[in-house]
Coordinates of C-alpha atoms in Angstrom, one line a residue:
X1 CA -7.6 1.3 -83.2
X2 CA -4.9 3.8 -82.9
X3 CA -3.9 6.2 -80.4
X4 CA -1.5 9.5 -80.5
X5 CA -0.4 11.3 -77.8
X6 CA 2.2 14.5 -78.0
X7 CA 3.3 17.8 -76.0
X8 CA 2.4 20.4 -78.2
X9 CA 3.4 22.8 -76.4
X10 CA 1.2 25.0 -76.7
X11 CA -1.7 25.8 -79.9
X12 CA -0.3 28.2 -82.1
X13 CA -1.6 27.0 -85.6
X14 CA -4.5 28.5 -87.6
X15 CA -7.9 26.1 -87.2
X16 CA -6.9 24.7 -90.7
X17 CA -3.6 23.8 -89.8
X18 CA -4.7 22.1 -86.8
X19 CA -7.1 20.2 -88.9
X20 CA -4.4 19.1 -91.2
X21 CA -2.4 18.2 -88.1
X22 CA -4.7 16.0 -86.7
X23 CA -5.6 13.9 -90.1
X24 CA -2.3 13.7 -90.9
X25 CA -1.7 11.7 -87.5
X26 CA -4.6 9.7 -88.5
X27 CA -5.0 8.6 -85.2
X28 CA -8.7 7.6 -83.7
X29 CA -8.0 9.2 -80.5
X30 CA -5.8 12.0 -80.5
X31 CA -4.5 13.7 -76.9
X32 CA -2.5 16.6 -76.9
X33 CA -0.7 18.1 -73.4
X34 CA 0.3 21.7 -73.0
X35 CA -2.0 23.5 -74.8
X36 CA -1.4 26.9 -73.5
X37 CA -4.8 27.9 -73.9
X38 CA -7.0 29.3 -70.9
X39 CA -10.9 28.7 -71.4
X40 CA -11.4 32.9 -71.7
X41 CA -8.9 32.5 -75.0
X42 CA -10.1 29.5 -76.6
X43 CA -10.7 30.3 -79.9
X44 CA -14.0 28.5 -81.4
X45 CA -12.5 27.1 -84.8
X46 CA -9.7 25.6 -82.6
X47 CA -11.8 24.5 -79.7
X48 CA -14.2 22.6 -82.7
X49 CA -12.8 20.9 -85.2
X50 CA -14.5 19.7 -87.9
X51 CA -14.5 15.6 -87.6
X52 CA -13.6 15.9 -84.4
X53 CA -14.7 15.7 -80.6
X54 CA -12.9 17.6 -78.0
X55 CA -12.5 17.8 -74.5
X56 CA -10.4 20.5 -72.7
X57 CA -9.2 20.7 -69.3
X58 CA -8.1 24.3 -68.1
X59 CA -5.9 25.5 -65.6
X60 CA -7.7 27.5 -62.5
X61 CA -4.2 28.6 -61.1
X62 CA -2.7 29.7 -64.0
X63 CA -3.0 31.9 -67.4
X64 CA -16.1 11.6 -80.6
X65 CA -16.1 8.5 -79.3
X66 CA -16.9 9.1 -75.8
X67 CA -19.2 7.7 -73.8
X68 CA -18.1 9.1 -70.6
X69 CA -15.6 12.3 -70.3
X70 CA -14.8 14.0 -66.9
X71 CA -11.8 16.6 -65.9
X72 CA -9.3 15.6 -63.5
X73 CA -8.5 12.6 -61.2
X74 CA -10.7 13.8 -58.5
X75 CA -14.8 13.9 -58.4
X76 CA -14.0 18.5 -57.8
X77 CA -14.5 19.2 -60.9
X78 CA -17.1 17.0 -62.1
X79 CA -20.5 19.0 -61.6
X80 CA -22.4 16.9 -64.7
X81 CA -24.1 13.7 -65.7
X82 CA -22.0 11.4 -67.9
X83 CA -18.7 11.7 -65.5
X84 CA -16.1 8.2 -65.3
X85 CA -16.6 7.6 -61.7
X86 CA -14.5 5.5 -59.7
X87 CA -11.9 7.5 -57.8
X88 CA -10.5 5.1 -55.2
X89 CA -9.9 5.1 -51.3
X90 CA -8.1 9.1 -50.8
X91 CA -8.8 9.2 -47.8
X92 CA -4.7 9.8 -47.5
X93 CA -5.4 13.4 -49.3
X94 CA -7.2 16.3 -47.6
X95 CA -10.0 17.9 -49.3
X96 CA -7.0 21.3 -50.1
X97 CA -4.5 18.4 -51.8
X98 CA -7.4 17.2 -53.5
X99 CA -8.2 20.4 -55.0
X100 CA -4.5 21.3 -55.5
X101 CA -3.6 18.6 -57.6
X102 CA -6.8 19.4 -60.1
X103 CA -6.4 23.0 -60.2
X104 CA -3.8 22.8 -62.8
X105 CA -5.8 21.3 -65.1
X106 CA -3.5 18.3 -65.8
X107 CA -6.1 15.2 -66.5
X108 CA -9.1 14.3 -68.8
X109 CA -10.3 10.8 -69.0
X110 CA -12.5 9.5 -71.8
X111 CA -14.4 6.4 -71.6
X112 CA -14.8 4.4 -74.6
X113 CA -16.6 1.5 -75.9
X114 CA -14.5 -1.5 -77.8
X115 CA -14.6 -4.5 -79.4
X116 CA -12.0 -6.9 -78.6
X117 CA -10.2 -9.5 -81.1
X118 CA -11.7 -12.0 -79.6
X119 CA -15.6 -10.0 -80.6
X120 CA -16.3 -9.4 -76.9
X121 CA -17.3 -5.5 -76.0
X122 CA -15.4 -4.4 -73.5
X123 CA -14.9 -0.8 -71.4
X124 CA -12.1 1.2 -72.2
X125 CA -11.1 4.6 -70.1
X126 CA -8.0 6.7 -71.5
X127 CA -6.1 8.3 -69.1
X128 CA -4.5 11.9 -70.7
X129 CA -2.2 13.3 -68.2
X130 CA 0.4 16.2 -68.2
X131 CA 2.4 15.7 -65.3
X132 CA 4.2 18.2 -63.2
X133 CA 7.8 19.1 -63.5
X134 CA 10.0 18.3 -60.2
X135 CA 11.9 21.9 -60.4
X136 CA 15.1 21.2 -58.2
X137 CA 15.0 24.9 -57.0
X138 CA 11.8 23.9 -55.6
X139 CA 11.5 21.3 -53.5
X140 CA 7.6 21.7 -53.4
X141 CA 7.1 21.5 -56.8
X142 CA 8.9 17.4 -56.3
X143 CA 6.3 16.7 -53.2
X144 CA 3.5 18.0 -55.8
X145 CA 4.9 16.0 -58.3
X146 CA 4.6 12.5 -56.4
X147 CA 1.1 13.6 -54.9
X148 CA -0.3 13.8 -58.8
X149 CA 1.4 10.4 -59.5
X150 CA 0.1 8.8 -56.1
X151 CA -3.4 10.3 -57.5
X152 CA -3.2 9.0 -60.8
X153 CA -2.3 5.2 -59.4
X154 CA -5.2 5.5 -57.3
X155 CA -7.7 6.2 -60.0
X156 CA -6.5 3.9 -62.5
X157 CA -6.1 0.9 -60.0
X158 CA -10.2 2.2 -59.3
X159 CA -11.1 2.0 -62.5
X160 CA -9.3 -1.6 -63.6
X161 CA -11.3 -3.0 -60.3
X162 CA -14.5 -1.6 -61.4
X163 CA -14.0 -3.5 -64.7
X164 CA -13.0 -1.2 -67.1
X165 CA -9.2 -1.3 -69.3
X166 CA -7.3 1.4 -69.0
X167 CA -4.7 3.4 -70.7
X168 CA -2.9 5.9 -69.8
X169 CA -1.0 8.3 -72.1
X170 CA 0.9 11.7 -71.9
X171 CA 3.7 13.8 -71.4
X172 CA 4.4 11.8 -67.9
X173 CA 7.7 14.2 -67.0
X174 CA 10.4 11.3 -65.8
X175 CA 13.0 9.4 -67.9
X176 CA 12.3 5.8 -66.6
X177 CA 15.7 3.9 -67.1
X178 CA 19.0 4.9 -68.4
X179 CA 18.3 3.3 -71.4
X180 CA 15.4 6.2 -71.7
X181 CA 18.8 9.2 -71.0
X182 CA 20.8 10.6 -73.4
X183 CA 23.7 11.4 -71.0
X184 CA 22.3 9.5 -67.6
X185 CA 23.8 10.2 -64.0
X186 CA 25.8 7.8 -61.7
X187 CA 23.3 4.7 -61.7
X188 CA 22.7 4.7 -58.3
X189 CA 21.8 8.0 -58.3
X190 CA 19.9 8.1 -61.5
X191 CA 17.9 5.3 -59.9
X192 CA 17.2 6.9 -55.8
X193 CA 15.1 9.5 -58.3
X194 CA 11.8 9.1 -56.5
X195 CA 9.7 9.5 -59.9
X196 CA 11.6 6.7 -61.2
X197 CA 11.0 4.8 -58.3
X198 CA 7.1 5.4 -58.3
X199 CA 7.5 4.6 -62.1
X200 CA 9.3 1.3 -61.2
X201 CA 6.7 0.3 -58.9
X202 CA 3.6 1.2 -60.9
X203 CA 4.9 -0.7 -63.9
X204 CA 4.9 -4.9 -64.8
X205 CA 8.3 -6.6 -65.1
X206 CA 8.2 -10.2 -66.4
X207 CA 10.6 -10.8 -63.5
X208 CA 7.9 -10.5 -60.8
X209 CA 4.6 -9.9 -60.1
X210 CA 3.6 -6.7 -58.8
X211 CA 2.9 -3.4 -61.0
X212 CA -0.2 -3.4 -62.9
X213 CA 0.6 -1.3 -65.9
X214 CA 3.0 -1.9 -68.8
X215 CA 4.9 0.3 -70.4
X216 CA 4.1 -0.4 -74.3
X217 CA 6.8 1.2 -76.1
X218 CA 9.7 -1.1 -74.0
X219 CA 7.5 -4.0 -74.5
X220 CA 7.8 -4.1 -77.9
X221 CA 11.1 -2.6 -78.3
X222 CA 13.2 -3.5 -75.3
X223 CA 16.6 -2.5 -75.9
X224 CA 16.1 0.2 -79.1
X225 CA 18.4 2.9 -77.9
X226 CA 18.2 6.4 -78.8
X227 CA 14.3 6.3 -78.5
X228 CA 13.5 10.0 -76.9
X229 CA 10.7 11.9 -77.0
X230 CA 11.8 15.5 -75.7
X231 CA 15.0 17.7 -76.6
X232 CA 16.2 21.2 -75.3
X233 CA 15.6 23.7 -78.0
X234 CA 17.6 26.0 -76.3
X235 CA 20.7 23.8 -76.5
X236 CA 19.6 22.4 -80.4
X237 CA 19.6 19.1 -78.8
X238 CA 17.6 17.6 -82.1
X239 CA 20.0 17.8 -84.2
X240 CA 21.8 15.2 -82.3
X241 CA 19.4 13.7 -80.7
X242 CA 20.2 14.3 -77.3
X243 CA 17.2 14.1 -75.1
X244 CA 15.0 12.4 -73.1
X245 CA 11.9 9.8 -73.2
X246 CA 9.1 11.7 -71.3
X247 CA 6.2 10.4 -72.9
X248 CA 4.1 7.0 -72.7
X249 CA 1.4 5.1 -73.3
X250 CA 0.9 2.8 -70.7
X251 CA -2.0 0.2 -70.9
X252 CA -3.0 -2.4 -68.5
X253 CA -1.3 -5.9 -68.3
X254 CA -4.2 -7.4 -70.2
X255 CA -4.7 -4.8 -72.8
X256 CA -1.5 -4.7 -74.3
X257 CA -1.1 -8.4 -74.0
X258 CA -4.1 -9.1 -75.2
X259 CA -5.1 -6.7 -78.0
X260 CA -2.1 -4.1 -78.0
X261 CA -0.3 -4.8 -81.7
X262 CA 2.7 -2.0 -81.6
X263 CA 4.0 1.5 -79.8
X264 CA 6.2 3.9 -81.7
X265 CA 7.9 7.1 -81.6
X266 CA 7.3 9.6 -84.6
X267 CA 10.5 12.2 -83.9
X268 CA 9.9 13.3 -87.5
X269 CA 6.8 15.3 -86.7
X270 CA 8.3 18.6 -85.5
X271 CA 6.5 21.4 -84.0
X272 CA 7.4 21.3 -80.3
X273 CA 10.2 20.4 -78.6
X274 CA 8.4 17.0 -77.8
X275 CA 7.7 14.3 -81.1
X276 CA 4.0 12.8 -80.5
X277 CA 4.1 8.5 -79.4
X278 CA 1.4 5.9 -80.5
X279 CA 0.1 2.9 -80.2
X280 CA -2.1 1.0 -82.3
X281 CA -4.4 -2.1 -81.0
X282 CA -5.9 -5.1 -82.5
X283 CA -9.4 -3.7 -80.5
X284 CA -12.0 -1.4 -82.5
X285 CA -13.9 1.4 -81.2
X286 CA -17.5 1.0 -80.9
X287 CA -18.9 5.1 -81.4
X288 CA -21.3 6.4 -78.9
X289 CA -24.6 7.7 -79.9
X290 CA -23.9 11.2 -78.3
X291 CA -21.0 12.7 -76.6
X292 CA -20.8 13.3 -72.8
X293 CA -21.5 17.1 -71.4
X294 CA -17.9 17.5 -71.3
X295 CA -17.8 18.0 -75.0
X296 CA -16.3 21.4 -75.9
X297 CA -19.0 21.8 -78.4
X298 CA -21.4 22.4 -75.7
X299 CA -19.9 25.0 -73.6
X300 CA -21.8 27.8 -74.0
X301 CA -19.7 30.1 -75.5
X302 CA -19.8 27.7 -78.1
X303 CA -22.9 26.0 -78.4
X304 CA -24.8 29.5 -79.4
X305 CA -27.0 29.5 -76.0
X306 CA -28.5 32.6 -74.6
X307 CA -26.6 33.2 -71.0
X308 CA -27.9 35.0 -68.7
X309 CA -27.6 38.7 -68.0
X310 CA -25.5 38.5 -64.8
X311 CA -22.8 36.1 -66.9
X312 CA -21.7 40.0 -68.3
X313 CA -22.3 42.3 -65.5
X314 CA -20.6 39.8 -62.6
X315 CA -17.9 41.9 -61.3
X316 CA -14.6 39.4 -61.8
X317 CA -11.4 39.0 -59.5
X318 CA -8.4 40.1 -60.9
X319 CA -6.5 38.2 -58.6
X320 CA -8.0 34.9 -60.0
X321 CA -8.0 36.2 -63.8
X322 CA -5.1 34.4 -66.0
X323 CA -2.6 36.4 -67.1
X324 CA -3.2 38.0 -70.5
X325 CA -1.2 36.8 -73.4
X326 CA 0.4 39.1 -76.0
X327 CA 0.1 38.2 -79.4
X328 CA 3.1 36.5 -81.1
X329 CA 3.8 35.0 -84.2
X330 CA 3.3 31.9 -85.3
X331 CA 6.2 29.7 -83.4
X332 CA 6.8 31.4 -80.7
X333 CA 6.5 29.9 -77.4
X334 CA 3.4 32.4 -76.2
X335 CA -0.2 32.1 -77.8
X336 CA -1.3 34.5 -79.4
X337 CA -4.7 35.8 -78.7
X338 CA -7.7 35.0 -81.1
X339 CA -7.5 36.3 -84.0
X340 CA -11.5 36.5 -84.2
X341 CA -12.0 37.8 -80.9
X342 CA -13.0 41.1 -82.1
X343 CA -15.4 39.8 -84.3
X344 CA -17.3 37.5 -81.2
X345 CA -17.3 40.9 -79.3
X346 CA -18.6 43.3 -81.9
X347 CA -20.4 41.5 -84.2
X348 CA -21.3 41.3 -87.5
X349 CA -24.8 42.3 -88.5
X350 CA -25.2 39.3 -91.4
X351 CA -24.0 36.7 -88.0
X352 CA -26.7 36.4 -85.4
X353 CA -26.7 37.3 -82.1
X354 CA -24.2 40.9 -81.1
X355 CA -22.4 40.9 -77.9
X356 CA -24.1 42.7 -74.7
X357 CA -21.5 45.7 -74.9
X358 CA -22.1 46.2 -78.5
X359 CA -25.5 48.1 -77.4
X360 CA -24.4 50.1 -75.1
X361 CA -21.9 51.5 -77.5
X362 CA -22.2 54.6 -80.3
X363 CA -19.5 53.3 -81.8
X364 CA -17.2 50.8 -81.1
X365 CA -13.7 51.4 -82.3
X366 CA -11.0 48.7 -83.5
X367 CA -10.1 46.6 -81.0
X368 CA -6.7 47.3 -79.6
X369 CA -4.4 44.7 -78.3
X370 CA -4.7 43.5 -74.1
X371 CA -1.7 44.5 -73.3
X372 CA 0.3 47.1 -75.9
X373 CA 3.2 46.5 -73.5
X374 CA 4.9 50.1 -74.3
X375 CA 3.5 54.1 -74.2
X376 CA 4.2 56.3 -76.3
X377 CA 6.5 58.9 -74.3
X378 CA 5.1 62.2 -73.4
X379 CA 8.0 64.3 -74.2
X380 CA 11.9 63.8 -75.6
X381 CA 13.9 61.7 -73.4
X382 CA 17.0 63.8 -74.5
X383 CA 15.6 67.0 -73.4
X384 CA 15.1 65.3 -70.1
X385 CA 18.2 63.2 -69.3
X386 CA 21.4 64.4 -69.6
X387 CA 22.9 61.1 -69.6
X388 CA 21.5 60.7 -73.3
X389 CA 24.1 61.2 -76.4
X390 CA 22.4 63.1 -78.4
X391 CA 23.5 63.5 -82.0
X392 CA 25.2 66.7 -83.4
X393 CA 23.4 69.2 -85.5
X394 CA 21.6 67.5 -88.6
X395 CA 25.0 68.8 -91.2
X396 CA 24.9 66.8 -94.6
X397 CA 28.5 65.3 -95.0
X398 CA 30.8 62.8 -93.9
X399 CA 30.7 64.4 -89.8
X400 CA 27.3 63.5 -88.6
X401 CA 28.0 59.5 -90.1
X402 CA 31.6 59.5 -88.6
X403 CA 29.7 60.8 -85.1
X404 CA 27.4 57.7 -85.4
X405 CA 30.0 55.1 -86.5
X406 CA 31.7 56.4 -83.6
X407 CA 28.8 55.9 -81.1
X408 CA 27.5 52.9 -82.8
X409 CA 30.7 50.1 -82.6
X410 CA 27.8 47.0 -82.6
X411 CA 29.2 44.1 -81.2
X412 CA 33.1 42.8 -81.0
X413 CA 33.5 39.7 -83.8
X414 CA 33.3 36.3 -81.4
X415 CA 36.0 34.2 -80.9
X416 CA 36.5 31.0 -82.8
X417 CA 35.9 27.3 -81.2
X418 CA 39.0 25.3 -80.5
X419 CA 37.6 22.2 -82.2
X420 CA 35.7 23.2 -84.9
X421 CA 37.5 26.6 -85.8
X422 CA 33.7 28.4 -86.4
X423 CA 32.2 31.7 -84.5
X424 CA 31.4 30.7 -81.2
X425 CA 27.5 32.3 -79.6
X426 CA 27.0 34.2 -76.8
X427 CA 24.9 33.1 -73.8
X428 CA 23.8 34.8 -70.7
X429 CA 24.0 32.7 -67.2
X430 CA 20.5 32.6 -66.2
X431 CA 20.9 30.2 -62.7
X432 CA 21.1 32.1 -59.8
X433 CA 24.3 32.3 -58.1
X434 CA 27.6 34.6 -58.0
X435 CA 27.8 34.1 -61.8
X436 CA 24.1 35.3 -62.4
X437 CA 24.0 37.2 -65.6
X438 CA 27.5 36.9 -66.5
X439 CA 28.3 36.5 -70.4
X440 CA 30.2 33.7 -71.8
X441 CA 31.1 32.4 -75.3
X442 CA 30.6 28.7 -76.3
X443 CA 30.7 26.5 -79.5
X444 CA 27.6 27.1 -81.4
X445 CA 27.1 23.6 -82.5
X446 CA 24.2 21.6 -80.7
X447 CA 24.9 19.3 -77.6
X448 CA 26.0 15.8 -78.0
X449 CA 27.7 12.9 -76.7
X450 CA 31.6 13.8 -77.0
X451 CA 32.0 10.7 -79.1
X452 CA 29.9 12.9 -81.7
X453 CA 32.1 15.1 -84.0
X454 CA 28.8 17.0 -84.8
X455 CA 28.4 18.0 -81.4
X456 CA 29.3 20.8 -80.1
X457 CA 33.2 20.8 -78.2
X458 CA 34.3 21.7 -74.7
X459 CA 35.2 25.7 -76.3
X460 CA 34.2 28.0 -72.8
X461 CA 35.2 31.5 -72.9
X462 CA 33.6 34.2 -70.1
X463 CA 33.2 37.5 -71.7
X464 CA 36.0 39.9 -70.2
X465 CA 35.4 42.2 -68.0
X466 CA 34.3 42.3 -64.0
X467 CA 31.6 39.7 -62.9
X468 CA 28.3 41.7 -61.8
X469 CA 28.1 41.1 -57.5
X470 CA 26.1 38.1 -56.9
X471 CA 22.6 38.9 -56.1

């Protein structure tokens, strides 16, 4: 049996590069965090993937093997037969928290069927969690944080007493020990971080005996440094590998003593500013006769049943709507909208069943982007703002490109790096504070350790000229 987990960040390939992706991980269980993708934008050919059985779980705040799938750690969301069950004592959380912590649609579990080493058939539940961000700018987005971990503990502790093994896997947003940091703080600071200190507790040490989980990939590989799953693209921290170990699989003590056989890292597989991790087990999967209700492949956009006539005419909140995405090319951060959206919504003669709105129309022209983000402007700014240069009389010659080269400088030539000698970049101070938006110049090399002679060097050069007033 082998499992893969990885950050995407987000689903930007076409449905046959996803397929691609996913055999070429050849994994038996494949969970992805950070789609990007709200259920109103899920595009059929990537929700369904030939070979494959999915299970999404979408945000509410924000724009095969299964025998058992549900969405989130709570019962809130679970209105359907073939759910995991077993949530734990939480009475602690009020029915709001509760809710909270599912709304951002940060959890599936899939319950599985497998065959031990030892030929015993045993209950497996996978865990595949995204887990919030402690932003330090705000402080509730930290208490948030250690709510969804106190959560998560809850249900998995549930579901090892109910008798079932359980793993849990995904982008799990906290560098456990220093060995885990590129560039770690003071240790007793680095160590008072209260996600590492959940993470402490939650986990097994051979040293003593509390923590029920184990984190695989230090089991097998103790003292590998280096081993990071997550770099700044912003900063080109790849290059010199200079990141972070976000991601895990963590299985119960008696699973990965028991049957689990290795845990890796794959930092060649680019795509996303996370590499995917994985595990393999000594364990088989035993494949269910049918998948749960969960499955993706029988929502109804997608499972081709009739829905009723209110389903079109219900009159929507746009206060509750996602936020619209504008298409972007492939790579870019944003996902782009489907590319066969227009076809679900007008039809094609020769494909079953035409949308509602295609009756009611004459005609129905192209489609035309959500949002075109720009209009095109009624009259000529330069007849109504004198502020604007306009150019001189169109006059053939050498004049009219002398008046242009003259307007036109472009940008003044950036200085050179100290230690390398090369053109430094330009960068933009985006942190708020008296320095918000001021313009500096630095080495354009990636960030490194300063031991690194490919990494970039300590070059730091503000842009002349006054500092704008501090906001």
């Amino acid at each position: 049996m082998r499992l893969v987990s990885w950050n995407i960040n987000g689903i930007r390939r076409s449905p046959e590069a996803l397929r691609r992706l996913l055999d070429s991980l050849g994994a038996d269980v494949t969970c992805l965090q950070e789609t990007r993708v709200t259920r109103d934008l899920l595009e059929e050919r990537l929700a369904i993937v030939d070979g494959y059985s999915s299970y999404f779980s979408f945000s509410r705040v924000r724009s095969g093997y299964s025998g058992a799938a549900e969405e989130g750690l709570t019962s809130l969301l679970t209105n359907h037969q073939g759910a995991v069950g077993s949530y734990g004592n939480t009475e602690e959380f009020t029915e709001d928290e509760l809710r909270a912590l599912d709304s951002e649609g940060r959890a599936v579990l899939t319950q599985h069927q497998i065959r031990t080493s030892d030929g015993h058939e045993k209950t497996l539940t996978i865990i595949n969690v995204y887990c919030p961000h402690a932003d330090p700018e705000k402080p509730e987005r930290l208490a948030y944080k250690l709510r969804f971990y106190r959560l998560l503990q809850l249900r998995a502790e549930a579901l090892l007493r109910a008798g079932s093994h359980v793993i849990i896997l995904g982008d799990v947003n906290t560098s456990h020990r220093p060995l885990d940091h590129c560039d770690p703080d003071d240790l007793a600071c680095f160590e008072e971080n209260p996600g590492r200190q959940w993470l402490t507790e939650f986990l097994w040490r051979p040293d003593r005996d509390s923590g029920l989980f184990i984190d695989s990939f230090r089991h097998f590989h103790p003292t590998k440094v280096g081993a990071f799953t997550c770099w700044s693209t912003v900063i080109g921290a790849r290059l010199t590998n200079y990141g972070t170990r976000l991601d895990y699989i963590l299985g119960d003590r008696a699973l990965v003593l028991g049957e689990f056989e290795d845990s890796f890292l794959m930092p060649e597989v680019e795509g996303s500013d996370h590499c995917p991790v994985g595990a393999t087990l000594r364990a088989e999967l035993i494949p269910a006769p049918r998948c749960p209700p969960l499955c993706t492949r029988y929502l109804p956009e997608f499972a081709g049943r009739q829905q009723k006539l209110s389903r079109f005419l219900v009159k929507l909140d746009p206060v509750n709507l996602p936020e619209p995405t504008l298409p972007q090319p492939q790579g870019d951060k944003n996902s782009a909208l489907p590319k066969n959206r227009a076809k679900r919504m007008g039809g094609d003669p020769g494909q079953g069943q035409l949308s509602l709105l295609r009756f009611f129309q004459a005609g129905c022209p192209p489609e035309k982007p959500l949002i075109t983000g720009a209009q095109e402007p009624e009259t000529d700014p330069a007849s109504q703002d004198p502020r604007v240069v306009a150019p001189p009389p169109s006059e053939p010659g050498e004049g009219q490109a002398a008046f242009w080269k003259a307007v036109l400088k472009g940008p003044p030539r950036p200085p050179l790096c100290k230690g390398h000698g090369e053109p430094c970049v330009l960068r933009t101070v985006r942190k708020a504070g008296p320095n918000f938006g001021r313009q500096f110049y630095v080495c354009s090399r990636p960030v490194g350790h300063n031991s690194n002679p490919a990494a970039r060097c300590d070059f730091f050069l503000w842009v002349s000229g006054k500092s704008p007033a501090p906001r």
